[in-house]
Amino acid sequence: MRLDRGQPSRGSGIPLRELRGDARQLEDAEFDDRHGRAFLILSAADLARPLGATSTEVRLSSDGPGRDSTVGLSLLVYPVRRNGRSAGHLITIGRSDDNDVVVPDVSISRFHAFVKEGANGEWLMHDAGSTNGTTVNGHSAPQQGQGSPVQLKSGDDVRLGQVDLTFLEADALRSFALRLVR
């Protein structure tokens, strides 16, 4: 992703390859403790095309050894977990560095959305009054106080502004990492 100064940035995202070893070696609980129990996956290949003047161009190199690719697909993984950057009990998502999940795209508001874990372990999402909206599987996520949060399930499509992501719980991410990344 490109920020204002032309510096490449991936925010709080990490390349999928960096999780592959832990997916192989760690027990489920150890993996969860180290990396979290929920993730947003960004396909950089989907965003490599220009989307207009208000969007950020994303390019990850797919040349050379150790690339994060599966059939030309470059992936960044955004752990959905509190990391001490934001105040409160919610997991915040946005463009600004003071969020728990940082996706530095200009179509994403500084504080765009938030996720919380429900009483039964489910993942719930609200929009935070963002400029360009939040959708889950094509349906708008309501702002807090304006409706019930959207429950996230592994495989759900999440759109923040003009950025398309996929929500995965830890077991699905581990399985995905082991199957698709070489």
mmCIF file of N, CA, C and O in Angstrom, residues 90-95 99 108-115 124-135 140-147 149-150 159-161:
data_model
loop_
_atom_site.group_PDB
_atom_site.id
_atom_site.type_symbol
_atom_site.label_atom_id
_atom_site.label_comp_id
_atom_site.label_asym_id
_atom_site.label_seq_id
_atom_site.Cartn_x
_atom_site.Cartn_y
_atom_site.Cartn_z
ATOM 1 N N LEU A 90 -12.810 -2.551 22.733
ATOM 2 C CA LEU A 90 -13.084 -2.903 21.349
ATOM 3 C C LEU A 90 -11.789 -3.061 20.564
ATOM 4 O O LEU A 90 -10.778 -2.441 20.877
ATOM 5 N N ILE A 91 -11.833 -3.867 19.518
ATOM 6 C CA ILE A 91 -10.708 -4.009 18.599
ATOM 7 C C ILE A 91 -10.984 -3.043 17.454
ATOM 8 O O ILE A 91 -11.933 -3.229 16.692
ATOM 9 N N THR A 92 -10.198 -1.991 17.376
ATOM 10 C CA THR A 92 -10.444 -0.942 16.396
ATOM 11 C C THR A 92 -9.718 -1.223 15.085
ATOM 12 O O THR A 92 -8.629 -1.787 15.067
ATOM 13 N N ILE A 93 -10.359 -0.817 13.991
ATOM 14 C CA ILE A 93 -9.814 -0.997 12.647
ATOM 15 C C ILE A 93 -9.853 0.356 11.951
ATOM 16 O O ILE A 93 -10.881 1.035 11.973
ATOM 17 N N GLY A 94 -8.748 0.730 11.330
ATOM 18 C CA GLY A 94 -8.727 1.992 10.597
ATOM 19 C C GLY A 94 -7.381 2.264 9.970
ATOM 20 O O GLY A 94 -6.465 1.445 10.019
ATOM 21 N N ARG A 95 -7.261 3.435 9.395
ATOM 22 C CA ARG A 95 -6.061 3.868 8.680
ATOM 23 C C ARG A 95 -5.001 4.406 9.628
ATOM 24 O O ARG A 95 -3.806 4.325 9.365
ATOM 25 N N ASN A 99 -4.918 2.482 15.877
ATOM 26 C CA ASN A 99 -5.893 1.391 15.841
ATOM 27 C C ASN A 99 -5.196 0.070 16.131
ATOM 28 O O ASN A 99 -3.984 -0.066 15.952
ATOM 29 N N ILE A 108 -10.137 4.153 3.606
ATOM 30 C CA ILE A 108 -10.493 3.718 4.956
ATOM 31 C C ILE A 108 -10.343 4.912 5.891
ATOM 32 O O ILE A 108 -9.333 5.610 5.862
ATOM 33 N N SER A 109 -11.346 5.154 6.712
ATOM 34 C CA SER A 109 -11.307 6.259 7.670
ATOM 35 C C SER A 109 -10.239 6.002 8.728
ATOM 36 O O SER A 109 -9.845 4.859 8.970
ATOM 37 N N ARG A 110 -9.817 7.087 9.376
ATOM 38 C CA ARG A 110 -8.811 6.958 10.441
ATOM 39 C C ARG A 110 -9.271 5.942 11.483
ATOM 40 O O ARG A 110 -8.502 5.119 11.924
ATOM 41 N N PHE A 111 -10.524 6.011 11.925
ATOM 42 C CA PHE A 111 -11.149 5.021 12.789
ATOM 43 C C PHE A 111 -12.378 4.571 12.024
ATOM 44 O O PHE A 111 -13.369 5.282 11.954
ATOM 45 N N HIS A 112 -12.315 3.409 11.399
ATOM 46 C CA HIS A 112 -13.306 2.995 10.415
ATOM 47 C C HIS A 112 -14.382 2.070 10.989
ATOM 48 O O HIS A 112 -15.570 2.236 10.715
ATOM 49 N N ALA A 113 -13.957 1.069 11.736
ATOM 50 C CA ALA A 113 -14.882 0.044 12.244
ATOM 51 C C ALA A 113 -14.294 -0.544 13.512
ATOM 52 O O ALA A 113 -13.149 -0.272 13.866
ATOM 53 N N PHE A 114 -15.083 -1.367 14.158
ATOM 54 C CA PHE A 114 -14.537 -2.101 15.294
ATOM 55 C C PHE A 114 -15.191 -3.467 15.393
ATOM 56 O O PHE A 114 -16.283 -3.709 14.892
ATOM 57 N N VAL A 115 -14.451 -4.360 16.035
ATOM 58 C CA VAL A 115 -14.881 -5.737 16.238
ATOM 59 C C VAL A 115 -14.798 -6.010 17.737
ATOM 60 O O VAL A 115 -13.931 -5.480 18.430
ATOM 61 N N LEU A 124 -18.238 -9.883 16.385
ATOM 62 C CA LEU A 124 -19.268 -8.925 16.024
ATOM 63 C C LEU A 124 -18.635 -7.645 15.496
ATOM 64 O O LEU A 124 -17.662 -7.153 16.069
ATOM 65 N N MET A 125 -19.186 -7.084 14.406
ATOM 66 C CA MET A 125 -18.613 -5.896 13.779
ATOM 67 C C MET A 125 -19.643 -4.779 13.661
ATOM 68 O O MET A 125 -20.793 -5.018 13.311
ATOM 69 N N HIS A 126 -19.176 -3.565 13.948
ATOM 70 C CA HIS A 126 -19.934 -2.329 13.738
ATOM 71 C C HIS A 126 -19.086 -1.384 12.897
ATOM 72 O O HIS A 126 -17.852 -1.399 12.988
ATOM 73 N N ASP A 127 -19.724 -0.555 12.129
ATOM 74 C CA ASP A 127 -19.047 0.561 11.477
ATOM 75 C C ASP A 127 -18.876 1.643 12.550
ATOM 76 O O ASP A 127 -19.677 1.748 13.463
ATOM 77 N N ALA A 128 -17.831 2.442 12.416
ATOM 78 C CA ALA A 128 -17.559 3.484 13.410
ATOM 79 C C ALA A 128 -17.913 4.873 12.883
ATOM 80 O O ALA A 128 -17.307 5.855 13.284
ATOM 81 N N GLY A 129 -18.863 4.943 11.972
ATOM 82 C CA GLY A 129 -19.217 6.229 11.383
ATOM 83 C C GLY A 129 -18.253 6.622 10.280
ATOM 84 O O GLY A 129 -18.009 7.799 10.042
ATOM 85 N N SER A 130 -17.731 5.630 9.586
ATOM 86 C CA SER A 130 -16.742 5.869 8.534
ATOM 87 C C SER A 130 -17.347 6.635 7.358
ATOM 88 O O SER A 130 -18.551 6.618 7.140
ATOM 89 N N THR A 131 -16.476 7.253 6.588
ATOM 90 C CA THR A 131 -16.911 7.997 5.409
ATOM 91 C C THR A 131 -17.389 7.070 4.296
ATOM 92 O O THR A 131 -18.409 7.320 3.668
ATOM 93 N N ASN A 132 -16.662 5.978 4.057
ATOM 94 C CA ASN A 132 -16.946 5.108 2.917
ATOM 95 C C ASN A 132 -17.629 3.797 3.279
ATOM 96 O O ASN A 132 -17.793 2.936 2.424
ATOM 97 N N GLY A 133 -18.017 3.614 4.528
ATOM 98 C CA GLY A 133 -18.820 2.466 4.921
ATOM 99 C C GLY A 133 -18.087 1.153 5.122
ATOM 100 O O GLY A 133 -16.946 0.979 4.734
ATOM 101 N N THR A 134 -18.821 0.244 5.761
ATOM 102 C CA THR A 134 -18.358 -1.105 6.055
ATOM 103 C C THR A 134 -19.459 -2.070 5.643
ATOM 104 O O THR A 134 -20.619 -1.858 5.997
ATOM 105 N N THR A 135 -19.103 -3.099 4.882
ATOM 106 C CA THR A 135 -20.088 -4.120 4.537
ATOM 107 C C THR A 135 -19.538 -5.499 4.873
ATOM 108 O O THR A 135 -18.333 -5.725 4.870
ATOM 109 N N SER A 140 -24.580 -3.700 4.597
ATOM 110 C CA SER A 140 -23.970 -2.659 5.426
ATOM 111 C C SER A 140 -23.942 -3.058 6.895
ATOM 112 O O SER A 140 -24.932 -3.559 7.430
ATOM 113 N N ALA A 141 -22.799 -2.806 7.516
ATOM 114 C CA ALA A 141 -22.687 -2.976 8.965
ATOM 115 C C ALA A 141 -23.173 -1.675 9.596
ATOM 116 O O ALA A 141 -22.745 -0.594 9.200
ATOM 117 N N PRO A 142 -24.085 -1.749 10.564
ATOM 118 C CA PRO A 142 -24.609 -0.522 11.167
ATOM 119 C C PRO A 142 -23.577 0.147 12.070
ATOM 120 O O PRO A 142 -22.655 -0.509 12.562
ATOM 121 N N GLN A 143 -23.770 1.441 12.274
ATOM 122 C CA GLN A 143 -22.971 2.147 13.254
ATOM 123 C C GLN A 143 -23.451 1.749 14.634
ATOM 124 O O GLN A 143 -24.620 1.382 14.819
ATOM 125 N N GLN A 144 -22.547 1.828 15.607
ATOM 126 C CA GLN A 144 -22.933 1.502 16.972
ATOM 127 C C GLN A 144 -24.087 2.395 17.398
ATOM 128 O O GLN A 144 -24.111 3.588 17.113
ATOM 129 N N GLY A 145 -25.090 1.793 18.033
ATOM 130 C CA GLY A 145 -26.264 2.527 18.474
ATOM 131 C C GLY A 145 -27.347 2.635 17.417
ATOM 132 O O GLY A 145 -28.427 3.155 17.685
ATOM 133 N N GLN A 146 -27.064 2.148 16.194
ATOM 134 C CA GLN A 146 -28.039 2.234 15.118
ATOM 135 C C GLN A 146 -28.423 0.861 14.579
ATOM 136 O O GLN A 146 -28.834 0.733 13.443
ATOM 137 N N GLY A 147 -28.251 -0.145 15.389
ATOM 138 C CA GLY A 147 -28.619 -1.496 14.980
ATOM 139 C C GLY A 147 -27.676 -2.513 15.585
ATOM 140 O O GLY A 147 -26.613 -2.182 16.111
ATOM 141 N N PRO A 149 -24.894 -5.402 15.813
ATOM 142 C CA PRO A 149 -23.676 -5.635 15.045
ATOM 143 C C PRO A 149 -23.850 -6.830 14.122
ATOM 144 O O PRO A 149 -24.717 -7.684 14.330
ATOM 145 N N VAL A 150 -23.023 -6.882 13.107
ATOM 146 C CA VAL A 150 -23.023 -7.996 12.169
ATOM 147 C C VAL A 150 -22.123 -9.087 12.739
ATOM 148 O O VAL A 150 -20.993 -8.811 13.149
ATOM 149 N N ARG A 159 -15.789 -5.532 3.526
ATOM 150 C CA ARG A 159 -15.306 -4.406 2.716
ATOM 151 C C ARG A 159 -15.242 -3.171 3.603
ATOM 152 O O ARG A 159 -16.241 -2.758 4.192
ATOM 153 N N LEU A 160 -14.054 -2.607 3.691
ATOM 154 C CA LEU A 160 -13.819 -1.364 4.414
ATOM 155 C C LEU A 160 -13.460 -0.324 3.369
ATOM 156 O O LEU A 160 -12.428 -0.454 2.709
ATOM 157 N N GLY A 161 -14.304 0.671 3.171
ATOM 158 C CA GLY A 161 -14.062 1.635 2.096
ATOM 159 C C GLY A 161 -14.021 0.893 0.776
ATOM 160 O O GLY A 161 -14.977 0.224 0.405
#
